[in-house]
Structure formats: C-alpha cells, structure tokens
Amino acid sequence: MNEKIYVPSTSEVITPNDLLSYDAIYSNGNILANDPEIEGAHIHSCCEVYVNISGNVSFVVENNLYPISSGDVLITRPNEVHHCICHEDCIHEHYCVWINAGGKLLSMLDCFFDRNNGESNLIVMSESDKKLLLEYLSKFCVEKGKVNRCDPEALSGFFGLLQLLEKYRKNTVPAKKLPDAFENILRYIDDHFDEGFSIGEIANEFFLSRSALCNMFKRYLNLSPSKYIEAKKLARSKQMLEEGESVQKVCYACGFSDCSYFVSVFKKYFKVTPYKYGKQSRQ
C-alpha cells in the first residue's frame, strides 16, 4: 500500500499523520479443497475487507466459524487471526481490500474496531446494496496490473465501500456454533499459549490422543493445532512490540523458548525482524 491519500476536511485541520492508504485485488480462479498452498491462519497490520462472489468457503476469525454466501462481506482488523476454508474444489471469485488509516481519519474505520475481537465479522447487505457494492469494488479492484488509487473514479468506489460498511456495520450474522468440547480446547489455548506447552500436553489435558486433537482441528478449522497456536503467538508478539517491549521479553512472554527461532518465524511471516517491526511501528 504505497499510495497515501490526504482526505480534506472543512471542519478540522488535517496533519501529515492523518493518512489513508489502501490496496485491493479481484480474484477469480480455481481452488482445491485442502490445497496446501491456501494461506493458513494469519494476521495483518491493516484492516481487511473480503467480499465473496462465488465458492463454497467459510472463514475462521479467532475462535469463530463463519459460513460465507455470495455477496457476504467479512471484515477483520489488525492482528485478528483469520483464514479461509475451502470445502470443495470450486471457482473462488472474490474481492479483497486492505486499508490503513491514521490520526483523525482512523474514525473512518470504526466498523472494524467498534466490536469485540473475533465477533461481528460477517456483514450482510440488502440485494440492491450488494449490487451497489460490486459497482464500487469494480472501480478500484483489478485482477492484474495496477490501478491508480488516487484516480477520482477509484476513490469514489473506495469511499462508496466505506459508506456501505458504515451503513451496515450493525447488520452482522453470528458465527456458527462450534461443539462445546472444542470451544473449551480453544479457550484453554487462548489462556495458556504463552506457556510453551506441546500438542501432546494439550491432548492430555482434555483426555484425548494427539491424533484425535489434530482431527478436531482439521474438521472444524481445517488447520493443525500447531499452526493455530503459532498464529496466536505471532499476533500477541506484534501487539507487544508495538507497545515498546523488547524482543527478548516478547519472545518468552509469547511462549517461544528460543529467541533466534522467534526472530526467524517472525521474519518469515512479516518480512521484517521483530526489532525493526517494533521500531517502525512506533515512529
């Protein structure tokens, strides 16, 4: 997201820190169920908007599972762990938009932040506004090449998207209920992932075999327990680094037993070392 947009205001002064940036893609390709190339649980440093057109998919956000239908809109904010589940071989047509805002302009993204973590992620619009949404997206989302993000036509589509998200921010669909036994496991991991336990120890805690635990994660989240835990650790590590904590403190507080391993995993996911990320996030 290289383009920075200054949004004029007649009522208050806009400073250089009041920036809005965005990027977007349109995708329409075949995907295979259980394809190892599909991105697993991950987090962003920005807000994300996913709009489904076709494809038998669901989304997991934190510990919640959202079945997705055509025209549905799924939103996530920075550091919300999420991933897409593909239930069958299909054509997965969709839009993705990534948004950053700072200063006074952060209020434009209230729909992303004015809710509990992992809740109210799935937004449903009227049929007429679904059509309007696609019109807006088509103005600035492209499959190949680059669109000028500051082009008036693209900007009108982008701000139209923000207006629709604000209009429907309370029109959300609850997540699908997961079995109580599995929710208890997820809650236990949330409360203890910083303790550096093994998958076998979690299984023992709930009187399960390791394979039974892995099968539960595969069935409900299409994810391994280790990948789920790693994503949780990385999300927390980003937050601590943004708060100014040292790399060493973050490493051990997030359940990593070795700093060099923590640095390598962090860099693999975010293309920057924890030290540089922490320094950049506080500038």
Short mmCIF file of C-alpha atoms in Angstrom, two decimals:
data_model
loop_
_atom_site.label_atom_id
_atom_site.label_comp_id
_atom_site.label_asym_id
_atom_site.label_seq_id
_atom_site.Cartn_x
_atom_site.Cartn_y
_atom_site.Cartn_z
CA MET A 1 0.00 0.00 0.00
CA ASN A 2 2.25 2.75 -1.25
CA GLU A 3 -0.27 5.43 -2.21
CA LYS A 4 -1.18 7.82 0.61
CA ILE A 5 -4.38 9.79 0.40
CA TYR A 6 -4.91 13.07 2.23
CA VAL A 7 -8.61 13.49 2.88
CA PRO A 8 -9.64 17.17 3.03
CA SER A 9 -11.83 18.44 5.83
CA THR A 10 -13.66 21.74 6.21
CA SER A 11 -14.15 21.35 9.95
CA GLU A 12 -10.72 20.42 11.24
CA VAL A 13 -7.06 20.63 10.31
CA ILE A 14 -5.60 17.56 8.60
CA THR A 15 -1.97 16.88 9.59
CA PRO A 16 0.64 14.76 7.77
CA ASN A 17 -0.16 11.91 10.18
CA ASP A 18 -3.78 11.81 9.06
CA LEU A 19 -3.26 9.39 6.21
CA LEU A 20 -5.43 6.82 4.50
CA SER A 21 -3.96 4.11 2.27
CA TYR A 22 -5.48 1.12 0.58
CA ASP A 23 -4.83 -1.70 -1.82
CA ALA A 24 -7.18 -4.20 -3.45
CA ILE A 25 -7.42 -7.23 -5.70
CA TYR A 26 -10.07 -9.11 -7.66
CA SER A 27 -9.52 -12.87 -7.93
CA ASN A 28 -11.38 -15.45 -9.99
CA GLY A 29 -9.56 -18.76 -10.05
CA ASN A 30 -9.94 -22.45 -9.33
CA ILE A 31 -9.06 -23.61 -5.84
CA LEU A 32 -8.84 -27.13 -4.48
CA ALA A 33 -10.20 -28.28 -1.16
CA ASN A 34 -7.34 -28.91 1.29
CA ASP A 35 -4.83 -27.33 -1.09
CA PRO A 36 -1.63 -26.86 0.99
CA GLU A 37 -0.97 -23.64 -0.94
CA ILE A 38 -4.05 -21.95 0.56
CA GLU A 39 -2.86 -19.47 3.17
CA GLY A 40 -3.35 -20.75 6.71
CA ALA A 41 -4.18 -18.79 9.85
CA HIS A 42 -2.59 -15.35 9.57
CA ILE A 43 -2.83 -11.73 10.69
CA HIS A 44 -2.39 -8.32 9.07
CA SER A 45 -1.22 -4.94 10.27
CA CYS A 46 -4.16 -3.37 8.43
CA CYS A 47 -7.93 -3.76 8.15
CA GLU A 48 -9.18 -6.25 5.57
CA VAL A 49 -12.45 -6.47 3.65
CA TYR A 50 -13.31 -9.76 1.92
CA VAL A 51 -16.32 -9.87 -0.43
CA ASN A 52 -17.44 -13.24 -1.75
CA ILE A 53 -18.89 -13.69 -5.24
CA SER A 54 -18.74 -17.48 -5.58
CA GLY A 55 -17.12 -20.51 -3.98
CA ASN A 56 -18.07 -22.93 -1.21
CA VAL A 57 -15.96 -21.40 1.53
CA SER A 58 -16.08 -20.40 5.20
CA PHE A 59 -13.92 -18.08 7.26
CA VAL A 60 -12.43 -18.65 10.67
CA VAL A 61 -11.79 -15.48 12.68
CA GLU A 62 -10.16 -16.06 16.06
CA ASN A 63 -12.29 -18.91 17.50
CA ASN A 64 -15.38 -18.32 15.37
CA LEU A 65 -16.50 -20.01 12.15
CA TYR A 66 -18.48 -18.01 9.56
CA PRO A 67 -20.17 -19.80 6.62
CA ILE A 68 -19.95 -17.49 3.59
CA SER A 69 -22.56 -16.89 0.87
CA SER A 70 -22.41 -14.86 -2.33
CA GLY A 71 -22.42 -11.14 -1.58
CA ASP A 72 -21.35 -11.56 2.05
CA VAL A 73 -18.75 -9.18 3.45
CA LEU A 74 -16.22 -10.31 6.05
CA ILE A 75 -14.11 -7.73 7.88
CA THR A 76 -11.07 -8.15 10.09
CA ARG A 77 -8.96 -5.59 11.93
CA PRO A 78 -5.21 -5.62 12.61
CA ASN A 79 -3.99 -8.73 14.43
CA GLU A 80 -7.26 -10.66 14.24
CA VAL A 81 -6.24 -14.23 13.40
CA HIS A 82 -8.20 -15.45 10.37
CA HIS A 83 -8.13 -17.79 7.41
CA CYS A 84 -10.32 -19.12 4.61
CA ILE A 85 -11.58 -22.72 4.45
CA CYS A 86 -12.38 -24.20 1.04
CA HIS A 87 -14.95 -27.01 1.35
CA GLU A 88 -14.75 -28.35 -2.21
CA ASP A 89 -12.93 -27.84 -5.49
CA CYS A 90 -14.51 -24.72 -6.96
CA ILE A 91 -14.06 -21.35 -8.63
CA HIS A 92 -13.44 -18.87 -5.85
CA GLU A 93 -14.38 -15.41 -7.12
CA HIS A 94 -13.87 -12.65 -4.58
CA TYR A 95 -12.52 -9.20 -3.76
CA CYS A 96 -10.04 -8.29 -1.02
CA VAL A 97 -9.35 -4.76 0.16
CA TRP A 98 -6.66 -3.79 2.69
CA ILE A 99 -6.93 -0.43 4.46
CA ASN A 100 -4.72 1.60 6.80
CA ALA A 101 -5.67 4.88 8.45
CA GLY A 102 -4.05 7.14 10.99
CA GLY A 103 -4.78 10.16 13.14
CA LYS A 104 -8.22 11.73 12.81
CA LEU A 105 -9.00 9.52 9.82
CA LEU A 106 -8.96 6.37 11.97
CA SER A 107 -12.58 7.14 12.86
CA MET A 108 -13.49 6.28 9.25
CA LEU A 109 -12.77 2.64 10.17
CA ASP A 110 -14.96 2.48 13.28
CA CYS A 111 -16.84 -0.54 11.93
CA PHE A 112 -13.61 -2.54 12.20
CA PHE A 113 -12.76 -1.52 15.75
CA ASP A 114 -16.09 -0.89 17.49
CA ARG A 115 -16.68 -4.56 18.35
CA ASN A 116 -15.15 -7.38 20.36
CA ASN A 117 -12.23 -9.31 18.94
CA GLY A 118 -13.43 -12.12 16.67
CA GLU A 119 -17.09 -11.04 16.80
CA SER A 120 -19.44 -9.33 14.32
CA ASN A 121 -17.09 -10.04 11.42
CA LEU A 122 -19.72 -11.09 8.90
CA ILE A 123 -21.83 -8.29 7.37
CA VAL A 124 -24.87 -8.87 5.16
CA MET A 125 -26.37 -6.17 2.92
CA SER A 126 -29.63 -5.86 1.01
CA GLU A 127 -29.69 -7.26 -2.52
CA SER A 128 -29.78 -3.76 -4.03
CA ASP A 129 -26.79 -2.64 -1.95
CA LYS A 130 -24.90 -5.83 -2.80
CA LYS A 131 -25.12 -4.75 -6.44
CA LEU A 132 -24.01 -1.25 -5.49
CA LEU A 133 -21.10 -2.72 -3.52
CA LEU A 134 -19.89 -4.63 -6.58
CA GLU A 135 -20.12 -1.47 -8.67
CA TYR A 136 -17.93 0.34 -6.16
CA LEU A 137 -15.41 -2.51 -5.98
CA SER A 138 -15.10 -2.76 -9.75
CA LYS A 139 -13.84 0.83 -9.84
CA PHE A 140 -10.66 0.12 -7.90
CA CYS A 141 -10.11 -3.66 -7.72
CA VAL A 142 -8.20 -5.23 -10.58
CA GLU A 143 -7.11 -8.79 -11.34
CA LYS A 144 -3.82 -7.87 -13.00
CA GLY A 145 -1.77 -4.72 -13.14
CA LYS A 146 -2.18 -1.62 -11.02
CA VAL A 147 -4.97 0.87 -10.80
CA ASN A 148 -4.20 4.46 -9.82
CA ARG A 149 -5.51 4.58 -6.24
CA CYS A 150 -5.75 8.36 -6.39
CA ASP A 151 -7.80 8.37 -9.60
CA PRO A 152 -11.16 10.10 -8.92
CA GLU A 153 -13.12 7.09 -10.21
CA ALA A 154 -11.17 4.69 -7.98
CA LEU A 155 -11.54 6.99 -4.97
CA SER A 156 -15.30 7.26 -5.49
CA GLY A 157 -15.52 3.47 -5.40
CA PHE A 158 -13.33 3.19 -2.33
CA PHE A 159 -15.25 5.78 -0.31
CA GLY A 160 -18.51 4.23 -1.51
CA LEU A 161 -17.32 0.96 0.03
CA LEU A 162 -16.59 2.71 3.35
CA GLN A 163 -20.05 4.29 3.34
CA LEU A 164 -21.74 0.93 2.83
CA LEU A 165 -19.68 -0.67 5.61
CA GLU A 166 -20.73 2.11 7.95
CA LYS A 167 -24.38 1.75 6.91
CA TYR A 168 -24.43 -1.98 7.62
CA ARG A 169 -21.95 -2.17 10.49
CA LYS A 170 -24.66 -3.45 12.88
CA ASN A 171 -26.23 -5.84 10.36
CA THR A 172 -24.00 -8.77 11.24
CA VAL A 173 -24.52 -12.53 11.26
CA PRO A 174 -23.50 -14.63 14.30
CA ALA A 175 -20.77 -17.20 13.88
CA LYS A 176 -21.64 -20.87 13.57
CA LYS A 177 -21.70 -22.61 16.93
CA LEU A 178 -18.76 -24.98 17.45
CA PRO A 179 -19.07 -28.01 19.76
CA ASP A 180 -18.62 -27.12 23.43
CA ALA A 181 -15.77 -29.61 23.82
CA PHE A 182 -13.81 -27.96 21.01
CA GLU A 183 -14.59 -24.44 22.24
CA ASN A 184 -13.17 -25.44 25.63
CA ILE A 185 -9.94 -26.50 23.94
CA LEU A 186 -9.68 -23.20 22.05
CA ARG A 187 -10.39 -21.25 25.24
CA TYR A 188 -7.70 -23.20 27.07
CA ILE A 189 -5.16 -22.42 24.34
CA ASP A 190 -6.11 -18.73 24.43
CA ASP A 191 -5.49 -18.65 28.18
CA HIS A 192 -2.23 -20.61 28.15
CA PHE A 193 -0.49 -20.31 24.75
CA ASP A 194 2.26 -18.21 26.35
CA GLU A 195 3.33 -21.18 28.48
CA GLY A 196 5.02 -23.03 25.63
CA PHE A 197 3.12 -26.31 26.02
CA SER A 198 3.25 -29.12 23.47
CA ILE A 199 0.38 -30.50 21.41
CA GLY A 200 0.62 -33.71 23.41
CA GLU A 201 0.19 -31.79 26.68
CA ILE A 202 -2.96 -30.13 25.37
CA ALA A 203 -4.33 -33.52 24.30
CA ASN A 204 -3.60 -34.96 27.76
CA GLU A 205 -5.34 -32.01 29.43
CA PHE A 206 -8.57 -32.99 27.65
CA PHE A 207 -8.05 -36.78 27.80
CA LEU A 208 -7.57 -37.04 24.04
CA SER A 209 -4.98 -38.72 21.88
CA ARG A 210 -2.75 -36.43 19.85
CA SER A 211 -4.34 -37.71 16.61
CA ALA A 212 -7.86 -37.08 17.96
CA LEU A 213 -6.93 -33.50 18.82
CA CYS A 214 -5.42 -32.92 15.37
CA ASN A 215 -8.51 -34.42 13.74
CA MET A 216 -10.75 -31.98 15.64
CA PHE A 217 -8.73 -29.01 14.44
CA LYS A 218 -8.78 -30.36 10.89
CA ARG A 219 -12.53 -30.96 10.97
CA TYR A 220 -13.62 -27.63 12.42
CA LEU A 221 -10.85 -25.19 11.42
CA ASN A 222 -9.08 -27.02 8.58
CA LEU A 223 -5.88 -26.23 10.43
CA SER A 224 -3.32 -28.01 12.58
CA PRO A 225 -3.14 -27.17 16.31
CA SER A 226 0.48 -26.04 15.92
CA LYS A 227 -0.39 -23.53 13.16
CA TYR A 228 -3.29 -22.20 15.21
CA ILE A 229 -1.08 -21.70 18.27
CA GLU A 230 1.72 -20.14 16.23
CA ALA A 231 -0.69 -17.58 14.74
CA LYS A 232 -1.91 -16.68 18.24
CA LYS A 233 1.66 -16.21 19.46
CA LEU A 234 2.60 -14.02 16.50
CA ALA A 235 -0.50 -11.84 16.90
CA ARG A 236 0.36 -11.23 20.54
CA SER A 237 4.03 -10.63 19.75
CA LYS A 238 3.12 -7.87 17.27
CA GLN A 239 0.98 -6.15 19.87
CA MET A 240 3.75 -6.25 22.48
CA LEU A 241 6.35 -4.94 20.03
CA GLU A 242 4.02 -2.07 19.13
CA GLU A 243 3.78 -1.29 22.85
CA GLY A 244 7.57 -0.93 23.04
CA GLU A 245 8.55 -4.22 24.70
CA SER A 246 11.98 -5.69 23.95
CA VAL A 247 12.39 -8.59 21.54
CA GLN A 248 13.66 -10.86 24.31
CA LYS A 249 10.72 -10.10 26.61
CA VAL A 250 8.23 -10.59 23.79
CA CYS A 251 9.82 -13.89 22.81
CA TYR A 252 9.40 -15.54 26.20
CA ALA A 253 6.11 -13.82 27.06
CA CYS A 254 4.55 -15.28 23.92
CA GLY A 255 5.67 -18.83 24.58
CA PHE A 256 8.71 -19.03 22.29
CA SER A 257 11.56 -20.85 24.02
CA ASP A 258 14.35 -19.59 21.76
CA CYS A 259 14.91 -16.01 20.55
CA SER A 260 16.65 -16.98 17.32
CA TYR A 261 13.70 -19.20 16.39
CA PHE A 262 11.25 -16.43 17.28
CA VAL A 263 13.13 -13.97 15.06
CA SER A 264 13.19 -16.41 12.12
CA VAL A 265 9.46 -17.22 12.38
CA PHE A 266 8.51 -13.56 12.75
CA LYS A 267 10.62 -12.57 9.76
CA LYS A 268 9.19 -15.40 7.67
CA TYR A 269 5.63 -14.18 8.26
CA PHE A 270 6.13 -10.42 8.20
CA LYS A 271 9.29 -9.95 6.06
CA VAL A 272 10.94 -7.89 8.81
CA THR A 273 12.73 -8.69 12.06
CA PRO A 274 10.87 -8.15 15.37
CA TYR A 275 13.31 -5.38 16.30
CA LYS A 276 12.74 -3.46 13.07
CA TYR A 277 8.99 -4.00 13.26
CA GLY A 278 8.83 -2.62 16.79
CA LYS A 279 10.94 0.37 15.86
CA GLN A 280 8.94 1.13 12.71
CA SER A 281 5.56 0.79 14.43
CA ARG A 282 6.49 3.44 16.99
CA GLN A 283 7.79 6.06 14.53
#
